[in-house]
Short mmCIF file of C-alpha atoms in Angstrom, two decimals:
data_model
loop_
_atom_site.label_atom_id
_atom_site.label_comp_id
_atom_site.label_asym_id
_atom_site.label_seq_id
_atom_site.Cartn_x
_atom_site.Cartn_y
_atom_site.Cartn_z
CA MET A 1460 17.49 20.05 -14.45
CA SER A 1461 19.55 18.60 -11.59
CA ALA A 1462 18.79 15.26 -9.97
CA PRO A 1463 16.84 15.41 -6.68
CA LYS A 1464 18.96 15.49 -3.54
CA THR A 1465 16.62 16.61 -0.77
CA ILE A 1466 13.33 14.88 0.07
CA LEU A 1467 10.45 15.68 2.38
CA PHE A 1468 8.77 12.41 3.41
CA VAL A 1469 5.27 12.81 4.88
CA GLY A 1470 3.89 9.74 6.66
CA ILE A 1471 6.33 7.41 8.42
CA GLY A 1472 3.99 4.64 9.50
CA ASN A 1473 4.51 0.90 9.04
CA MET A 1474 5.52 1.32 5.38
CA GLY A 1475 6.76 4.90 5.35
CA TRP A 1476 9.35 4.36 8.10
CA PRO A 1477 11.44 1.74 6.23
CA MET A 1478 10.94 3.53 2.92
CA ALA A 1479 12.30 6.79 4.34
CA ALA A 1480 15.14 4.82 5.94
CA ARG A 1481 16.07 3.39 2.53
CA LEU A 1482 16.29 6.93 1.12
CA ILE A 1483 18.65 7.99 3.92
CA GLY A 1484 20.73 4.88 3.29
CA ALA A 1485 20.96 5.82 -0.39
CA GLY A 1486 22.46 9.20 0.50
CA PHE A 1487 19.46 11.51 0.14
CA ALA A 1488 18.91 14.35 2.63
CA VAL A 1489 15.54 13.47 4.14
CA ALA A 1490 13.17 15.47 6.32
CA VAL A 1491 10.31 13.49 7.88
CA ASN A 1492 6.87 14.42 9.14
CA ASP A 1493 4.09 12.38 10.69
CA ALA A 1494 0.72 13.19 12.23
CA VAL A 1495 1.44 10.95 15.23
CA ALA A 1496 3.17 13.00 17.90
CA GLY A 1497 6.74 11.94 18.58
CA ARG A 1498 7.07 9.56 15.64
CA ALA A 1499 9.22 11.89 13.51
CA THR A 1500 11.42 12.66 16.53
CA ASP A 1501 11.82 8.93 17.16
CA PHE A 1502 12.70 8.29 13.51
CA VAL A 1503 15.41 10.97 13.51
CA ALA A 1504 16.90 9.55 16.71
CA LYS A 1505 16.94 5.97 15.44
CA VAL A 1506 17.53 6.36 11.70
CA GLY A 1507 18.68 9.89 10.87
CA GLY A 1508 17.45 12.79 8.80
CA VAL A 1509 15.76 15.85 10.24
CA GLU A 1510 12.30 16.48 11.62
CA ALA A 1511 9.99 18.64 9.53
CA GLY A 1512 7.82 20.46 12.02
CA ASP A 1513 6.58 23.05 9.53
CA LEU A 1514 5.42 21.33 6.35
CA ALA A 1515 5.47 24.42 4.15
CA ALA A 1516 8.97 25.44 5.27
CA ALA A 1517 10.28 21.89 4.76
CA ALA A 1518 8.66 21.69 1.32
CA ASP A 1519 10.40 24.90 0.26
CA GLN A 1520 13.78 23.31 1.06
CA ALA A 1521 13.05 19.98 -0.70
CA ASP A 1522 13.42 18.92 -4.32
CA VAL A 1523 10.82 16.15 -4.03
CA ILE A 1524 7.91 15.67 -1.63
CA ILE A 1525 6.69 12.11 -0.96
CA THR A 1526 3.40 11.29 0.75
CA MET A 1527 2.78 7.83 2.19
CA LEU A 1528 -0.56 8.11 3.98
CA PRO A 1529 -3.63 5.94 4.64
CA THR A 1530 -6.09 7.61 2.24
CA SER A 1531 -6.40 10.33 -0.39
CA THR A 1532 -8.22 12.46 2.20
CA HIS A 1533 -5.09 12.41 4.36
CA VAL A 1534 -2.98 13.27 1.29
CA ALA A 1535 -5.19 16.26 0.42
CA SER A 1536 -4.87 17.52 4.00
CA ALA A 1537 -1.08 17.17 3.88
CA VAL A 1538 -0.89 18.96 0.52
CA ALA A 1539 -2.91 21.84 1.98
CA GLY A 1540 -0.26 22.17 4.67
CA LEU A 1541 2.53 21.99 2.09
CA ARG A 1542 1.01 24.40 -0.39
CA ASP A 1543 2.64 27.64 0.76
CA GLY A 1544 6.07 26.03 0.39
CA LEU A 1545 5.52 24.53 -3.05
CA ARG A 1546 7.15 26.18 -6.04
CA LYS A 1547 7.77 25.73 -9.75
CA ASP A 1548 9.49 22.44 -10.69
CA HIS A 1549 8.62 20.75 -7.40
CA ILE A 1550 7.54 17.12 -7.79
CA VAL A 1551 5.03 15.60 -5.39
CA ILE A 1552 4.98 11.79 -5.41
CA ASP A 1553 1.94 10.23 -3.78
CA MET A 1554 3.03 6.71 -2.86
CA SER A 1555 -0.19 6.06 -0.92
CA SER A 1556 -2.74 3.56 -2.20
CA GLY A 1557 -5.08 6.39 -3.06
CA ALA A 1558 -8.04 7.06 -5.34
CA PRO A 1559 -7.01 8.03 -8.89
CA ALA A 1560 -9.71 10.71 -9.23
CA ALA A 1561 -8.65 12.35 -5.97
CA THR A 1562 -4.99 12.39 -7.04
CA GLN A 1563 -5.93 13.91 -10.40
CA ALA A 1564 -7.88 16.62 -8.58
CA ILE A 1565 -4.86 17.43 -6.38
CA ALA A 1566 -2.67 17.63 -9.48
CA ALA A 1567 -5.10 20.00 -11.21
CA ASP A 1568 -5.10 22.23 -8.13
CA LEU A 1569 -1.29 22.39 -8.00
CA ALA A 1570 -0.70 22.75 -11.75
CA PRO A 1571 -0.97 26.59 -11.73
CA LEU A 1572 1.98 26.62 -9.29
CA GLY A 1573 4.13 24.67 -11.75
CA VAL A 1574 4.11 21.61 -9.46
CA THR A 1575 4.05 18.13 -11.01
CA VAL A 1576 2.21 15.31 -9.24
CA LEU A 1577 3.04 11.62 -9.74
CA ASP A 1578 1.44 8.54 -8.21
CA ALA A 1579 3.64 5.60 -7.23
CA PRO A 1580 1.94 3.15 -4.86
CA VAL A 1581 3.87 0.08 -3.78
CA SER A 1582 3.42 -3.64 -3.22
CA GLY A 1583 5.48 -6.00 -1.11
CA GLY A 1584 4.57 -5.14 2.45
CA VAL A 1585 6.84 -4.16 5.31
CA PRO A 1586 9.47 -6.92 4.73
CA ARG A 1587 10.21 -5.73 1.20
CA ALA A 1588 10.05 -2.09 2.27
CA VAL A 1589 12.84 -2.86 4.74
CA THR A 1590 15.02 -4.51 2.08
CA GLY A 1591 14.23 -1.96 -0.63
CA GLU A 1592 12.63 -4.59 -2.85
CA LEU A 1593 9.19 -3.05 -3.30
CA ALA A 1594 7.31 -3.24 -6.57
CA ILE A 1595 6.39 0.32 -7.53
CA MET A 1596 3.51 1.14 -9.88
CA ALA A 1597 4.09 4.62 -11.25
CA GLY A 1598 1.81 6.96 -13.13
CA GLY A 1599 2.37 10.44 -14.54
CA GLU A 1600 4.53 12.46 -16.89
CA PRO A 1601 7.45 10.41 -18.30
CA ALA A 1602 9.93 13.30 -17.95
CA ALA A 1603 9.08 13.73 -14.27
CA LEU A 1604 9.35 9.98 -13.71
CA ASP A 1605 12.78 10.04 -15.36
CA ARG A 1606 13.86 12.73 -12.93
CA VAL A 1607 12.73 10.90 -9.79
CA GLU A 1608 13.73 7.39 -10.87
CA PRO A 1609 16.85 7.39 -8.61
CA VAL A 1610 14.55 8.20 -5.69
CA LEU A 1611 12.19 5.36 -6.53
CA ARG A 1612 15.09 2.96 -7.14
CA ALA A 1613 16.25 3.48 -3.56
CA MET A 1614 12.97 1.94 -2.37
CA GLY A 1615 12.03 -0.59 -5.03
CA THR A 1616 13.70 -3.08 -7.33
CA THR A 1617 10.94 -3.07 -9.95
CA ILE A 1618 9.36 0.12 -11.23
CA HIS A 1619 6.43 -0.40 -13.56
CA ARG A 1620 5.39 2.67 -15.53
CA ILE A 1621 1.67 2.11 -15.87
CA GLY A 1622 0.50 5.20 -17.75
CA GLY A 1623 -0.98 8.59 -16.97
CA LEU A 1624 -1.53 10.09 -13.55
CA GLY A 1625 -3.68 7.81 -11.39
CA SER A 1626 -2.90 4.68 -13.36
CA GLY A 1627 -0.46 3.45 -10.73
CA GLN A 1628 -3.11 3.74 -8.03
CA ALA A 1629 -5.69 2.01 -10.23
CA MET A 1630 -3.21 -0.83 -10.78
CA LYS A 1631 -2.49 -1.09 -7.06
CA ALA A 1632 -6.19 -1.33 -6.21
CA LEU A 1633 -6.71 -3.98 -8.87
CA ASN A 1634 -3.69 -5.91 -7.57
CA ASN A 1635 -5.22 -5.95 -4.10
CA LEU A 1636 -8.54 -7.02 -5.59
CA VAL A 1637 -6.86 -10.07 -7.12
CA SER A 1638 -5.05 -10.73 -3.83
CA ALA A 1639 -8.31 -10.57 -1.85
CA GLY A 1640 -10.05 -12.91 -4.28
CA GLY A 1641 -7.26 -15.46 -4.00
CA PHE A 1642 -7.30 -15.24 -0.22
CA LEU A 1643 -11.06 -15.72 0.10
CA ILE A 1644 -11.35 -18.69 -2.24
CA GLY A 1645 -8.29 -20.30 -0.66
CA ILE A 1646 -9.71 -20.05 2.86
CA GLU A 1647 -12.97 -21.60 1.69
CA ALA A 1648 -11.02 -24.46 0.11
CA LEU A 1649 -9.14 -25.07 3.37
CA LEU A 1650 -12.41 -25.14 5.32
CA ILE A 1651 -13.95 -27.63 2.89
CA GLY A 1652 -10.84 -29.80 2.94
CA GLN A 1653 -10.62 -29.75 6.73
CA GLN A 1654 -14.22 -30.97 7.03
CA PHE A 1655 -13.42 -33.73 4.57
CA GLY A 1656 -10.53 -34.77 6.81
CA ILE A 1657 -7.53 -33.15 5.11
CA ASP A 1658 -5.01 -31.25 7.24
CA PRO A 1659 -5.13 -27.54 6.20
CA ALA A 1660 -1.34 -27.24 6.48
CA LEU A 1661 -0.94 -30.21 4.13
CA MET A 1662 -3.49 -28.67 1.78
CA THR A 1663 -1.43 -25.48 1.73
CA ASP A 1664 1.69 -27.47 0.80
CA VAL A 1665 -0.17 -29.21 -2.03
CA LEU A 1666 -1.61 -25.95 -3.33
CA ASN A 1667 1.89 -24.46 -3.36
CA ALA A 1668 3.09 -27.37 -5.49
CA SER A 1669 0.08 -27.13 -7.80
CA THR A 1670 -1.90 -24.72 -9.94
CA GLY A 1671 -3.84 -23.40 -6.93
CA MET A 1672 -0.73 -21.59 -5.68
CA ASN A 1673 -1.03 -17.86 -5.06
CA ASN A 1674 0.43 -15.21 -2.78
CA SER A 1675 -1.94 -16.16 0.06
CA THR A 1676 -1.09 -19.87 -0.06
CA GLN A 1677 2.61 -19.00 -0.11
CA LYS A 1678 2.85 -16.15 2.39
CA LYS A 1679 -0.32 -15.92 4.49
CA PHE A 1680 -2.14 -19.17 5.27
CA LYS A 1681 0.46 -20.91 7.43
CA GLN A 1682 2.15 -17.74 8.61
CA PHE A 1683 -0.87 -15.74 9.77
CA VAL A 1684 -4.07 -17.82 9.57
CA LEU A 1685 -3.23 -21.35 10.67
CA SER A 1686 -0.83 -19.89 13.25
CA ARG A 1687 -3.77 -17.73 14.46
CA LYS A 1688 -1.42 -14.74 14.64
CA PHE A 1689 -3.30 -12.53 12.16
CA ASP A 1690 -0.48 -9.98 12.19
CA SER A 1691 0.79 -9.58 8.62
CA GLY A 1692 1.08 -5.81 9.05
CA PHE A 1693 -1.56 -4.76 6.49
CA GLY A 1694 -4.91 -3.71 7.88
CA LEU A 1695 -8.35 -4.98 6.92
CA ASP A 1696 -9.57 -1.37 6.91
CA LEU A 1697 -7.00 -0.54 4.23
CA MET A 1698 -7.91 -3.64 2.24
CA VAL A 1699 -11.58 -2.59 2.19
CA LYS A 1700 -10.51 0.90 1.10
CA ASP A 1701 -8.45 -0.52 -1.78
CA LEU A 1702 -11.27 -2.82 -2.91
CA SER A 1703 -13.62 0.16 -2.86
CA ILE A 1704 -11.18 2.07 -5.09
CA ALA A 1705 -11.04 -0.87 -7.51
CA LEU A 1706 -14.84 -0.81 -7.76
CA GLU A 1707 -14.79 2.97 -8.30
CA VAL A 1708 -12.52 2.34 -11.28
CA ALA A 1709 -14.87 -0.39 -12.51
CA ARG A 1710 -17.85 1.94 -12.32
CA ALA A 1711 -15.96 4.79 -14.01
CA THR A 1712 -15.00 2.52 -16.89
CA GLY A 1713 -18.41 0.87 -17.16
CA VAL A 1714 -17.16 -2.64 -16.44
CA ALA A 1715 -19.54 -5.08 -14.73
CA ALA A 1716 -17.62 -6.73 -11.88
CA PRO A 1717 -19.90 -9.05 -9.87
CA PHE A 1718 -17.13 -11.14 -8.26
CA SER A 1719 -15.20 -7.96 -7.39
CA ASN A 1720 -18.31 -6.62 -5.69
CA LEU A 1721 -18.65 -9.86 -3.73
CA CYS A 1722 -15.02 -9.68 -2.56
CA ARG A 1723 -15.53 -6.12 -1.40
CA GLU A 1724 -18.81 -6.91 0.37
CA LEU A 1725 -17.33 -9.93 2.16
CA SER A 1726 -14.34 -7.87 3.26
CA ALA A 1727 -16.59 -5.05 4.47
CA SER A 1728 -18.73 -7.60 6.33
CA ALA A 1729 -15.63 -8.91 8.09
CA GLN A 1730 -14.71 -5.33 8.96
CA GLY A 1731 -18.16 -4.85 10.51
CA LEU A 1732 -18.02 -8.18 12.33
CA LEU A 1733 -14.53 -7.80 13.75
CA GLY A 1734 -14.36 -4.05 14.29
CA PRO A 1735 -11.63 -1.55 13.34
CA GLY A 1736 -7.91 -2.16 13.54
CA GLN A 1737 -7.90 -5.80 12.39
CA ASP A 1738 -5.22 -7.33 10.19
CA HIS A 1739 -6.47 -8.17 6.70
CA THR A 1740 -5.70 -11.87 7.25
CA ALA A 1741 -8.41 -11.85 9.94
CA LEU A 1742 -10.79 -11.86 6.97
CA ALA A 1743 -10.52 -15.65 7.35
CA LYS A 1744 -12.61 -15.36 10.53
CA LEU A 1745 -15.64 -14.31 8.48
CA SER A 1746 -15.37 -17.43 6.30
CA GLU A 1747 -14.98 -19.51 9.47
CA ALA A 1748 -18.06 -17.88 11.02
CA LEU A 1749 -20.13 -18.54 7.90
CA ALA A 1750 -18.97 -22.17 7.82
CA GLY A 1751 -19.45 -22.63 11.57
CA ILE A 1752 -15.96 -24.09 12.00
CA ALA A 1753 -12.45 -22.79 12.62
CA LEU A 1754 -9.29 -23.77 10.81
CA LYS A 1755 -6.77 -25.74 12.86
CA ALA A 1756 -3.03 -25.77 12.52
#
């Protein structure tokens, strides 16, 4: 079976745009589609490729279809639009941070057509999407992953094969659970230290030179919280969605996860307090509100 050459990329938002651009830079023929009017046209004008106005027609011409969308509900809707153009030996790669059970249901629905579904969510944010240095967590049939590895390599430097279909999405949700836990406990530590009289920026430096170091201390506290910018590029709404997926996996596997539940509830409370469209680093504002003080640069 020949290596993939043509790709239909559905969803060119904050992450999808640079990922699709990396594929064009690697020499793939890429057609792009997005639900936001004008975005695909803008991408073609600025980056290249062609606009896929008709999803089914574009799918018929592609070797691989990639979805990079906010939720599994959006993915299912896109797949419904693609369905008439899907054929035997097509590979659909869902790179969204979706729900494993939903992805498995989509795969079961497409299996009679001879279509293979893989999941391959990513970590690294927009900066690493731009440089092609994403960490990719892949799940699905090994032979299909072998076939699309050159496609994934154009977007990520590390490809972790996690297991069966849905395992990549489970891993991504659990990764974000660990990230949220580190963020929340770190913000509380900064608030405690500030009240004691320690500069939060100095605390961050000490944590980064000590065992308290984590991704939030390194890449979020000074950059987005102490600066009061709260603009890391990853939404609080998406964080709550990912934490909810992690808890769905916990329930499905029968694992008691009290701290995970607390992280999810605190994040959802921040979502309710702050309203939709907030950056996930604005989660710090909930901890500040509970403490009755604000962090100072």
